[in-house]
Amino acid sequence: MQLSGVITSIIAAAACVSALPKPPVKRAVGGLTKRPPAQQVLLCQGANATGICHYEAYALDECHDVSEDFFHNTRTFAPDGDDFYCWPRVGKCADICKSPTGCTFGGAFYFDNPHKYDLAQIAWEKSLVSFDCHKNITTDGTAA
Ligand SMILES: *[C@@H]1O[C@H](CO)[C@@H](O)[C@H](O)[C@H]1NC(C)=O
Ligand SMILES: *[C@@H]1O[C@H](CO)[C@@H](O)[C@H](O)[C@H]1NC(C)=O
């Protein structure tokens, strides 16, 4: 097929798709599709979600090395949900941590952490290398 033929086919297909009635946007209750165990975290080089940012859903219970852009260069670290928390770490995932504090600044990062929009407030703006996130666990041991 000639390139122009391909393009015509694509346009025809696209036109066909857009002619279909749009399915109603419905919020799944009880979930047809189970939400994957991942949560969104916003990382930015600047405070208050400024500068270069990256927003992604990260799998829970796994360590994630930050990309080069954010290596030792993250001031906004904002978990975007109150049902999970993250541990920012000073070492790479593959590193063996020998610090008794787990190579974090000693605390988990929750949605309501007052420093999430400026890690400089806890002198951590040049420390983030990796992190891992976990679902909130209630006192009786079940997931929140
Ligand atoms: C971030 O925003 C808060 C609230 O508007 C402000 O008080 C603070 O100075 C800002 N931080 C920086 C580093 O711009
Ligand atoms: C998860 O834990 C944090 C910190 O204790 C709390 O603020 C938040 O409300 C909890 N979220 C849920 C869904 O239990």
PDB file of C-alpha atoms in Angstrom, residues 5-144:
ATOM      1  CA  GLY A   5      -3.237   4.954   1.177  1.00  0.00           C
ATOM      2  CA  VAL A   6      -2.078   4.175   4.690  1.00  0.00           C
ATOM      3  CA  ILE A   7      -2.791   7.711   5.804  1.00  0.00           C
ATOM      4  CA  THR A   8      -6.247   7.606   4.241  1.00  0.00           C
ATOM      5  CA  SER A   9      -6.958   4.357   6.079  1.00  0.00           C
ATOM      6  CA  ILE A  10      -5.814   5.840   9.363  1.00  0.00           C
ATOM      7  CA  ILE A  11      -7.961   8.908   8.869  1.00  0.00           C
ATOM      8  CA  ALA A  12     -10.914   6.692   7.957  1.00  0.00           C
ATOM      9  CA  ALA A  13     -10.370   4.574  11.047  1.00  0.00           C
ATOM     10  CA  ALA A  14     -10.040   7.641  13.251  1.00  0.00           C
ATOM     11  CA  ALA A  15     -13.212   9.142  11.791  1.00  0.00           C
ATOM     12  CA  CYS A  16     -15.020   5.875  12.414  1.00  0.00           C
ATOM     13  CA  VAL A  17     -13.904   5.738  16.045  1.00  0.00           C
ATOM     14  CA  SER A  18     -14.924   9.301  16.787  1.00  0.00           C
ATOM     15  CA  ALA A  19     -18.355   8.646  15.274  1.00  0.00           C
ATOM     16  CA  LEU A  20     -19.083   5.983  17.867  1.00  0.00           C
ATOM     17  CA  PRO A  21     -21.098   7.133  20.862  1.00  0.00           C
ATOM     18  CA  LYS A  22     -18.855   7.826  23.802  1.00  0.00           C
ATOM     19  CA  PRO A  23     -19.352   5.398  26.672  1.00  0.00           C
ATOM     20  CA  PRO A  24     -20.622   7.188  29.766  1.00  0.00           C
ATOM     21  CA  VAL A  25     -17.853   7.952  32.224  1.00  0.00           C
ATOM     22  CA  LYS A  26     -18.698   5.968  35.292  1.00  0.00           C
ATOM     23  CA  ARG A  27     -16.939   5.719  38.578  1.00  0.00           C
ATOM     24  CA  ALA A  28     -16.450   2.085  39.370  1.00  0.00           C
ATOM     25  CA  VAL A  29     -18.024   1.173  42.679  1.00  0.00           C
ATOM     26  CA  GLY A  30     -16.967  -2.177  43.938  1.00  0.00           C
ATOM     27  CA  GLY A  31     -14.595  -2.178  41.006  1.00  0.00           C
ATOM     28  CA  LEU A  32     -14.922  -3.964  37.699  1.00  0.00           C
ATOM     29  CA  THR A  33     -11.276  -3.278  37.184  1.00  0.00           C
ATOM     30  CA  LYS A  34      -9.326  -3.505  40.381  1.00  0.00           C
ATOM     31  CA  ARG A  35      -7.037  -0.577  40.885  1.00  0.00           C
ATOM     32  CA  PRO A  36      -3.433  -1.742  40.691  1.00  0.00           C
ATOM     33  CA  PRO A  37      -1.453  -1.496  43.927  1.00  0.00           C
ATOM     34  CA  ALA A  38       0.259   1.720  42.922  1.00  0.00           C
ATOM     35  CA  GLN A  39      -0.004   5.281  44.099  1.00  0.00           C
ATOM     36  CA  GLN A  40       0.939   8.623  42.634  1.00  0.00           C
ATOM     37  CA  VAL A  41       3.824  10.623  43.944  1.00  0.00           C
ATOM     38  CA  LEU A  42       4.808  14.086  42.771  1.00  0.00           C
ATOM     39  CA  LEU A  43       8.498  14.930  42.672  1.00  0.00           C
ATOM     40  CA  CYS A  44       9.732  18.409  41.769  1.00  0.00           C
ATOM     41  CA  GLN A  45      13.128  20.027  41.775  1.00  0.00           C
ATOM     42  CA  GLY A  46      11.651  23.181  43.249  1.00  0.00           C
ATOM     43  CA  ALA A  47       9.672  23.869  46.378  1.00  0.00           C
ATOM     44  CA  ASN A  48       5.902  24.145  46.173  1.00  0.00           C
ATOM     45  CA  ALA A  49       5.692  21.929  43.087  1.00  0.00           C
ATOM     46  CA  THR A  50       7.800  24.240  40.927  1.00  0.00           C
ATOM     47  CA  GLY A  51      10.570  23.602  38.422  1.00  0.00           C
ATOM     48  CA  ILE A  52      10.922  20.253  36.705  1.00  0.00           C
ATOM     49  CA  CYS A  53       8.337  17.845  38.077  1.00  0.00           C
ATOM     50  CA  HIS A  54       7.489  14.216  37.624  1.00  0.00           C
ATOM     51  CA  TYR A  55       4.161  12.691  38.560  1.00  0.00           C
ATOM     52  CA  GLU A  56       3.816   8.958  38.374  1.00  0.00           C
ATOM     53  CA  ALA A  57       2.046   6.003  39.915  1.00  0.00           C
ATOM     54  CA  TYR A  58       4.609   3.888  41.669  1.00  0.00           C
ATOM     55  CA  ALA A  59       4.105   0.262  42.598  1.00  0.00           C
ATOM     56  CA  LEU A  60       3.817  -0.196  46.326  1.00  0.00           C
ATOM     57  CA  ASP A  61       6.264  -2.225  48.385  1.00  0.00           C
ATOM     58  CA  GLU A  62       9.010  -1.737  45.811  1.00  0.00           C
ATOM     59  CA  CYS A  63      12.023   0.515  45.919  1.00  0.00           C
ATOM     60  CA  HIS A  64      12.274   3.131  43.170  1.00  0.00           C
ATOM     61  CA  ASP A  65      15.482   4.949  42.308  1.00  0.00           C
ATOM     62  CA  VAL A  66      14.730   8.527  41.301  1.00  0.00           C
ATOM     63  CA  SER A  67      15.757   9.590  37.804  1.00  0.00           C
ATOM     64  CA  GLU A  68      18.870  11.656  37.196  1.00  0.00           C
ATOM     65  CA  ASP A  69      16.822  14.863  37.189  1.00  0.00           C
ATOM     66  CA  PHE A  70      15.866  14.362  40.805  1.00  0.00           C
ATOM     67  CA  PHE A  71      18.966  12.698  42.167  1.00  0.00           C
ATOM     68  CA  HIS A  72      20.042  14.837  45.153  1.00  0.00           C
ATOM     69  CA  ASN A  73      17.768  17.472  43.698  1.00  0.00           C
ATOM     70  CA  THR A  74      14.222  17.142  44.989  1.00  0.00           C
ATOM     71  CA  ARG A  75      12.453  19.739  47.102  1.00  0.00           C
ATOM     72  CA  THR A  76       8.872  18.628  46.521  1.00  0.00           C
ATOM     73  CA  PHE A  77       8.113  15.053  47.492  1.00  0.00           C
ATOM     74  CA  ALA A  78       4.368  14.714  47.724  1.00  0.00           C
ATOM     75  CA  PRO A  79       2.526  11.418  48.056  1.00  0.00           C
ATOM     76  CA  ASP A  80      -0.837  12.120  46.415  1.00  0.00           C
ATOM     77  CA  GLY A  81      -3.197  10.139  48.602  1.00  0.00           C
ATOM     78  CA  ASP A  82      -3.837   9.600  52.278  1.00  0.00           C
ATOM     79  CA  ASP A  83      -4.019   5.815  52.175  1.00  0.00           C
ATOM     80  CA  PHE A  84      -0.320   5.189  51.726  1.00  0.00           C
ATOM     81  CA  TYR A  85       3.027   6.531  52.887  1.00  0.00           C
ATOM     82  CA  CYS A  86       6.554   6.597  51.523  1.00  0.00           C
ATOM     83  CA  TRP A  87      10.055   6.308  52.877  1.00  0.00           C
ATOM     84  CA  PRO A  88      12.452   8.663  51.103  1.00  0.00           C
ATOM     85  CA  ARG A  89      15.963   7.217  51.190  1.00  0.00           C
ATOM     86  CA  VAL A  90      19.502   8.532  50.844  1.00  0.00           C
ATOM     87  CA  GLY A  91      20.863   5.426  49.133  1.00  0.00           C
ATOM     88  CA  LYS A  92      20.086   3.643  45.911  1.00  0.00           C
ATOM     89  CA  CYS A  93      17.719   0.705  46.007  1.00  0.00           C
ATOM     90  CA  ALA A  94      20.595  -1.683  45.420  1.00  0.00           C
ATOM     91  CA  ASP A  95      22.671  -0.201  48.223  1.00  0.00           C
ATOM     92  CA  ILE A  96      22.827  -1.991  51.497  1.00  0.00           C
ATOM     93  CA  CYS A  97      21.747   0.379  54.212  1.00  0.00           C
ATOM     94  CA  LYS A  98      23.810   0.170  57.353  1.00  0.00           C
ATOM     95  CA  SER A  99      22.192   3.040  59.214  1.00  0.00           C
ATOM     96  CA  PRO A 100      19.912   2.165  62.108  1.00  0.00           C
ATOM     97  CA  THR A 101      17.427   4.746  60.834  1.00  0.00           C
ATOM     98  CA  GLY A 102      17.000   2.811  57.586  1.00  0.00           C
ATOM     99  CA  CYS A 103      18.806   5.516  55.615  1.00  0.00           C
ATOM    100  CA  THR A 104      15.783   7.746  55.743  1.00  0.00           C
ATOM    101  CA  PHE A 105      15.551  10.930  57.765  1.00  0.00           C
ATOM    102  CA  GLY A 106      13.823   8.832  60.351  1.00  0.00           C
ATOM    103  CA  GLY A 107      10.206   9.240  59.404  1.00  0.00           C
ATOM    104  CA  ALA A 108       7.709   8.058  56.863  1.00  0.00           C
ATOM    105  CA  PHE A 109       6.216  10.570  54.475  1.00  0.00           C
ATOM    106  CA  TYR A 110       2.452  10.817  54.597  1.00  0.00           C
ATOM    107  CA  PHE A 111       0.056  12.805  52.459  1.00  0.00           C
ATOM    108  CA  ASP A 112      -0.275  15.348  55.255  1.00  0.00           C
ATOM    109  CA  ASN A 113       3.445  15.752  55.896  1.00  0.00           C
ATOM    110  CA  PRO A 114       3.961  19.493  56.410  1.00  0.00           C
ATOM    111  CA  HIS A 115       7.312  19.400  54.600  1.00  0.00           C
ATOM    112  CA  LYS A 116       6.248  17.617  51.432  1.00  0.00           C
ATOM    113  CA  TYR A 117       6.351  20.851  49.419  1.00  0.00           C
ATOM    114  CA  ASP A 118       9.740  21.860  50.692  1.00  0.00           C
ATOM    115  CA  LEU A 119      12.249  19.273  51.785  1.00  0.00           C
ATOM    116  CA  ALA A 120      14.680  22.110  52.481  1.00  0.00           C
ATOM    117  CA  GLN A 121      12.771  22.671  55.704  1.00  0.00           C
ATOM    118  CA  ILE A 122      14.225  19.406  56.962  1.00  0.00           C
ATOM    119  CA  ALA A 123      17.531  19.876  55.113  1.00  0.00           C
ATOM    120  CA  TRP A 124      16.679  17.051  52.735  1.00  0.00           C
ATOM    121  CA  GLU A 125      16.629  18.891  49.406  1.00  0.00           C
ATOM    122  CA  LYS A 126      19.950  17.339  48.402  1.00  0.00           C
ATOM    123  CA  SER A 127      19.399  13.891  49.834  1.00  0.00           C
ATOM    124  CA  LEU A 128      16.714  12.014  47.948  1.00  0.00           C
ATOM    125  CA  VAL A 129      18.010   9.060  45.946  1.00  0.00           C
ATOM    126  CA  SER A 130      15.286   6.456  46.186  1.00  0.00           C
ATOM    127  CA  PHE A 131      12.035   5.747  47.944  1.00  0.00           C
ATOM    128  CA  ASP A 132       9.479   3.077  48.584  1.00  0.00           C
ATOM    129  CA  CYS A 133       5.801   3.404  49.399  1.00  0.00           C
ATOM    130  CA  HIS A 134       3.403   1.244  51.341  1.00  0.00           C
ATOM    131  CA  LYS A 135      -0.263   1.061  52.065  1.00  0.00           C
ATOM    132  CA  ASN A 136      -1.402   2.460  55.409  1.00  0.00           C
ATOM    133  CA  ILE A 137      -1.741  -0.346  57.869  1.00  0.00           C
ATOM    134  CA  THR A 138      -4.228   0.139  60.648  1.00  0.00           C
ATOM    135  CA  THR A 139      -3.487  -0.926  64.191  1.00  0.00           C
ATOM    136  CA  ASP A 140      -5.307  -4.223  63.752  1.00  0.00           C
ATOM    137  CA  GLY A 141      -2.979  -5.086  60.891  1.00  0.00           C
ATOM    138  CA  THR A 142      -5.381  -4.635  57.989  1.00  0.00           C
ATOM    139  CA  ALA A 143      -4.788  -2.283  55.112  1.00  0.00           C
ATOM    140  CA  ALA A 144      -6.486   1.077  55.539  1.00  0.00           C
TER     141      ALA A 144
END
